Amino acid sequence: GIQVEQSPPDLILQEGANSTLRCNFSDSVNNLQWFHQNPWGQLINLFYIPSGTKQNGRLSATTVATERYSLLYISSSQTTDSGVYFCAVTPGQNFVFGPGTRLSVLP
Amino acid sequence: DAGVIQSPRHEVTEMGQEVTLRCKPISGHDYLFWYRQTMMRGLELLIYFNNNVPIDDSGMPEDRFSAKMPNASFSTLKIQPSEPRDSAVYFCASSTATGELFFGEGSRLTVL
């Protein structure tokens, strides 16, 4: 089946710093989503981005489907950005999740 | 609009007991997914339904697990008998055919 890798596995930032999270996948996909799992365990949709670039406030994402990767940019990070960021992809309908990037933003 | 609704949010039970987790998908979504999250294995798909029909149950760990979707607005995941290794957070999610996935808040199961 399709393999999903995320890097880095862990990231510690000072509040206000910028960061880039990466998702690589092993096969062609129809859909790709980024999720944020907050410290309370909720999985929150960030972007539904099978291709192209989207922006939402301090966050933006780019997927280059032909090269099988996606990037999530977080600018001016805040402590509320802490948690785990998951990339999920699907060649069909059922999403396969990457292992996540654990982000800690320090005040 | 209401999101995906799961119950119970927390369940503590003893080994050997039956556990039933419930899910109400977003209205109009015709795909429903059950995921399990553990520290060791991350988020793994257990089963998914399309129009109430199970499509892929290859992720269901063993015969102790079963899932049903009797109608478009309700699904259950049952574990009988439960074991300590079943302790995890179980998420239900739903989507339309275009594929954007929305998760419920999860059911945290602890089997003693």
Short mmCIF file of C-alpha atoms in Angstrom, two decimals:
data_model
loop_
_atom_site.label_atom_id
_atom_site.label_comp_id
_atom_site.label_asym_id
_atom_site.label_seq_id
_atom_site.Cartn_x
_atom_site.Cartn_y
_atom_site.Cartn_z
CA GLY A 1 0.00 0.00 0.00
CA ILE A 2 0.87 3.65 -0.14
CA GLN A 3 3.54 4.87 2.30
CA VAL A 4 3.49 8.30 3.93
CA GLU A 5 6.50 9.90 5.58
CA GLN A 6 6.59 13.13 7.54
CA SER A 7 9.51 15.23 8.61
CA PRO A 8 10.76 16.31 11.00
CA PRO A 9 9.28 13.94 13.58
CA ASP A 10 9.68 16.53 16.33
CA LEU A 11 10.09 20.28 16.25
CA ILE A 12 10.57 22.79 19.04
CA LEU A 13 10.12 26.46 18.25
CA GLN A 14 10.20 29.74 20.08
CA GLU A 15 6.99 31.70 19.78
CA GLY A 16 7.09 33.89 16.69
CA ALA A 17 9.31 31.59 14.64
CA ASN A 18 8.39 30.12 11.25
CA SER A 19 8.48 26.46 10.28
CA THR A 20 7.99 24.10 7.36
CA LEU A 21 6.65 20.59 7.74
CA ARG A 22 7.01 18.07 4.95
CA CYS A 23 4.94 15.10 3.80
CA ASN A 24 6.23 12.61 1.22
CA PHE A 25 4.11 9.86 -0.26
CA SER A 26 5.03 6.85 -2.33
CA ASP A 27 2.32 6.76 -4.99
CA SER A 28 -0.14 8.93 -6.89
CA VAL A 29 -2.96 10.26 -4.76
CA ASN A 30 -6.37 11.74 -5.41
CA ASN A 31 -6.65 13.59 -2.15
CA LEU A 32 -4.41 14.99 0.55
CA GLN A 33 -5.30 16.63 3.82
CA TRP A 34 -3.40 18.24 6.68
CA PHE A 35 -4.74 17.89 10.22
CA HIS A 36 -3.74 19.35 13.55
CA GLN A 37 -4.26 17.19 16.62
CA ASN A 38 -4.38 19.55 19.56
CA PRO A 39 -3.28 18.63 23.10
CA TRP A 40 -6.86 17.61 23.89
CA GLY A 41 -6.77 15.01 21.13
CA GLN A 42 -9.11 16.70 18.66
CA LEU A 43 -8.27 16.26 14.99
CA ILE A 44 -8.83 19.56 13.24
CA ASN A 45 -8.92 20.01 9.49
CA LEU A 46 -6.33 22.46 8.25
CA PHE A 47 -6.24 22.00 4.50
CA TYR A 48 -7.79 19.79 1.88
CA ILE A 49 -5.16 20.17 -0.82
CA PRO A 50 -4.71 17.46 -3.45
CA SER A 51 -2.70 19.95 -5.51
CA GLY A 52 -1.70 23.61 -5.60
CA THR A 53 -1.35 26.14 -2.81
CA LYS A 54 -3.80 27.37 -0.18
CA GLN A 55 -3.50 29.87 2.63
CA ASN A 56 -5.47 30.34 5.81
CA GLY A 57 -4.18 33.07 8.06
CA ARG A 58 -0.70 32.20 9.33
CA LEU A 59 -0.85 28.76 7.76
CA SER A 60 -0.37 27.80 4.16
CA ALA A 61 0.13 24.55 2.29
CA THR A 62 1.49 23.47 -1.05
CA THR A 63 1.10 20.08 -2.72
CA VAL A 64 3.16 19.07 -5.74
CA ALA A 65 1.34 15.89 -6.68
CA THR A 66 3.64 15.04 -9.59
CA GLU A 67 6.62 14.99 -7.22
CA ARG A 68 4.67 13.32 -4.41
CA TYR A 69 5.11 15.78 -1.61
CA SER A 70 3.28 18.44 0.34
CA LEU A 71 4.52 21.22 2.58
CA LEU A 72 2.80 22.94 5.48
CA TYR A 73 4.08 26.38 6.44
CA ILE A 74 3.44 27.91 9.82
CA SER A 75 4.43 31.54 10.21
CA SER A 76 4.72 33.57 13.42
CA SER A 77 4.03 30.47 15.48
CA GLN A 78 1.96 30.71 18.66
CA THR A 79 1.77 28.40 21.67
CA THR A 80 -1.69 27.32 20.49
CA ASP A 81 -0.02 25.81 17.40
CA SER A 82 1.47 23.09 19.60
CA GLY A 83 0.33 19.55 18.94
CA VAL A 84 0.80 16.93 16.24
CA TYR A 85 0.42 17.68 12.54
CA PHE A 86 -0.71 14.81 10.34
CA CYS A 87 -0.65 14.47 6.61
CA ALA A 88 -3.18 12.01 5.17
CA VAL A 89 -3.39 10.82 1.58
CA THR A 90 -5.60 8.56 -0.45
CA PRO A 91 -5.36 7.06 -3.93
CA GLY A 92 -9.05 6.19 -3.66
CA GLN A 93 -11.31 6.93 -0.74
CA ASN A 94 -9.70 5.65 2.46
CA PHE A 95 -7.02 7.96 3.84
CA VAL A 96 -3.63 6.69 4.99
CA PHE A 97 -2.02 8.79 7.69
CA GLY A 98 1.61 9.66 8.16
CA PRO A 99 3.27 9.31 11.58
CA GLY A 100 2.94 13.03 12.29
CA THR A 101 5.19 15.91 13.28
CA ARG A 102 5.04 16.84 16.95
CA LEU A 103 5.37 20.61 17.31
CA SER A 104 6.06 22.37 20.59
CA VAL A 105 5.94 26.16 20.59
CA LEU A 106 7.55 27.69 23.66
CA PRO A 107 6.48 31.08 25.06
CA ASP B 1 -23.99 22.42 11.22
CA ALA B 2 -23.31 19.57 13.63
CA GLY B 3 -20.08 17.72 13.09
CA VAL B 4 -19.43 14.02 13.53
CA ILE B 5 -20.82 12.97 16.89
CA GLN B 6 -19.33 10.11 18.87
CA SER B 7 -20.32 8.50 22.13
CA PRO B 8 -19.23 7.74 24.73
CA ARG B 9 -16.29 10.13 25.00
CA HIS B 10 -14.67 7.96 27.64
CA GLU B 11 -15.22 4.33 28.51
CA VAL B 12 -13.51 2.30 31.20
CA THR B 13 -14.34 -1.37 31.30
CA GLU B 14 -12.96 -4.66 32.50
CA MET B 15 -11.41 -7.30 30.33
CA GLY B 16 -14.02 -9.60 28.82
CA GLN B 17 -16.81 -7.05 28.75
CA GLU B 18 -18.58 -5.96 25.58
CA VAL B 19 -17.91 -2.41 24.38
CA THR B 20 -20.09 -0.50 21.93
CA LEU B 21 -18.96 2.77 20.41
CA ARG B 22 -21.40 4.93 18.49
CA CYS B 23 -21.12 7.44 15.69
CA LYS B 24 -23.42 9.84 13.89
CA PRO B 25 -21.85 11.14 10.66
CA ILE B 26 -22.39 14.57 9.16
CA SER B 27 -25.71 14.70 7.34
CA GLY B 28 -25.25 14.16 3.61
CA HIS B 29 -21.91 12.39 3.94
CA ASP B 30 -22.04 8.98 2.32
CA TYR B 31 -18.70 7.66 3.56
CA LEU B 32 -18.06 6.69 7.16
CA PHE B 33 -14.73 5.59 8.60
CA TRP B 34 -13.61 4.07 11.89
CA TYR B 35 -9.98 4.73 12.93
CA ARG B 36 -8.02 3.66 15.97
CA GLN B 37 -5.16 5.69 17.41
CA THR B 38 -2.45 4.27 19.65
CA MET B 39 1.03 5.46 20.53
CA MET B 40 2.60 2.40 18.94
CA ARG B 41 0.65 2.26 15.67
CA GLY B 42 -0.55 5.80 15.15
CA LEU B 43 -3.82 6.33 13.28
CA GLU B 44 -4.97 3.18 11.52
CA LEU B 45 -8.11 2.58 9.50
CA LEU B 46 -10.28 -0.21 10.83
CA ILE B 47 -13.21 -0.18 8.40
CA TYR B 48 -15.11 2.14 6.11
CA PHE B 49 -18.63 2.23 4.70
CA ASN B 50 -20.11 3.74 1.58
CA ASN B 51 -23.87 4.27 1.55
CA ASN B 52 -24.11 2.06 4.67
CA VAL B 53 -22.31 -0.85 3.00
CA PRO B 54 -18.93 -2.01 4.40
CA ILE B 55 -16.33 -1.54 1.67
CA ASP B 56 -13.03 -2.42 3.32
CA ASP B 57 -12.73 -4.12 6.70
CA SER B 58 -9.19 -5.36 6.25
CA GLY B 59 -8.03 -3.20 9.14
CA MET B 60 -10.31 -4.83 11.68
CA PRO B 61 -7.83 -6.54 13.97
CA GLU B 62 -9.70 -9.75 14.69
CA ASP B 63 -13.10 -11.37 15.01
CA ARG B 64 -13.70 -9.70 18.35
CA PHE B 65 -14.29 -6.47 16.42
CA SER B 66 -17.43 -5.83 14.40
CA ALA B 67 -18.97 -2.72 12.86
CA LYS B 68 -22.42 -1.98 11.51
CA MET B 69 -24.15 0.88 9.80
CA PRO B 70 -27.90 0.19 9.89
CA ASN B 71 -28.76 3.58 8.34
CA ALA B 72 -27.16 6.71 6.96
CA SER B 73 -27.05 8.47 10.31
CA PHE B 74 -25.72 5.83 12.68
CA SER B 75 -22.86 3.40 13.01
CA THR B 76 -21.53 1.21 15.80
CA LEU B 77 -18.18 -0.39 16.50
CA LYS B 78 -18.39 -3.31 18.89
CA ILE B 79 -15.64 -5.19 20.70
CA GLN B 80 -16.60 -8.47 22.32
CA PRO B 81 -14.85 -9.61 24.43
CA SER B 82 -12.63 -6.63 25.12
CA GLU B 83 -8.94 -7.02 26.05
CA PRO B 84 -6.44 -4.59 27.59
CA ARG B 85 -4.63 -4.26 24.24
CA ASP B 86 -7.79 -2.75 22.78
CA SER B 87 -7.21 0.36 24.89
CA ALA B 88 -6.95 3.25 22.44
CA VAL B 89 -8.79 6.27 21.11
CA TYR B 90 -11.35 5.29 18.50
CA PHE B 91 -12.26 7.96 15.96
CA CYS B 92 -15.18 8.06 13.60
CA ALA B 93 -14.95 10.23 10.49
CA SER B 94 -17.17 10.98 7.54
CA SER B 95 -16.78 12.45 4.09
CA THR B 96 -18.55 13.11 0.83
CA ALA B 97 -17.48 11.53 -2.44
CA THR B 98 -15.04 14.40 -3.03
CA GLY B 99 -13.13 13.09 -0.08
CA GLU B 100 -12.61 15.82 2.55
CA LEU B 101 -12.56 13.98 5.85
CA PHE B 102 -14.08 15.27 9.08
CA PHE B 103 -13.43 13.63 12.43
CA GLY B 104 -15.46 13.26 15.58
CA GLU B 105 -13.88 13.98 18.95
CA GLY B 106 -13.06 10.34 19.58
CA SER B 107 -13.93 7.74 22.18
CA ARG B 108 -11.15 6.97 24.64
CA LEU B 109 -11.38 3.31 25.66
CA THR B 110 -9.54 1.85 28.63
CA VAL B 111 -9.80 -1.88 29.22
CA LEU B 112 -8.53 -2.97 32.63
#
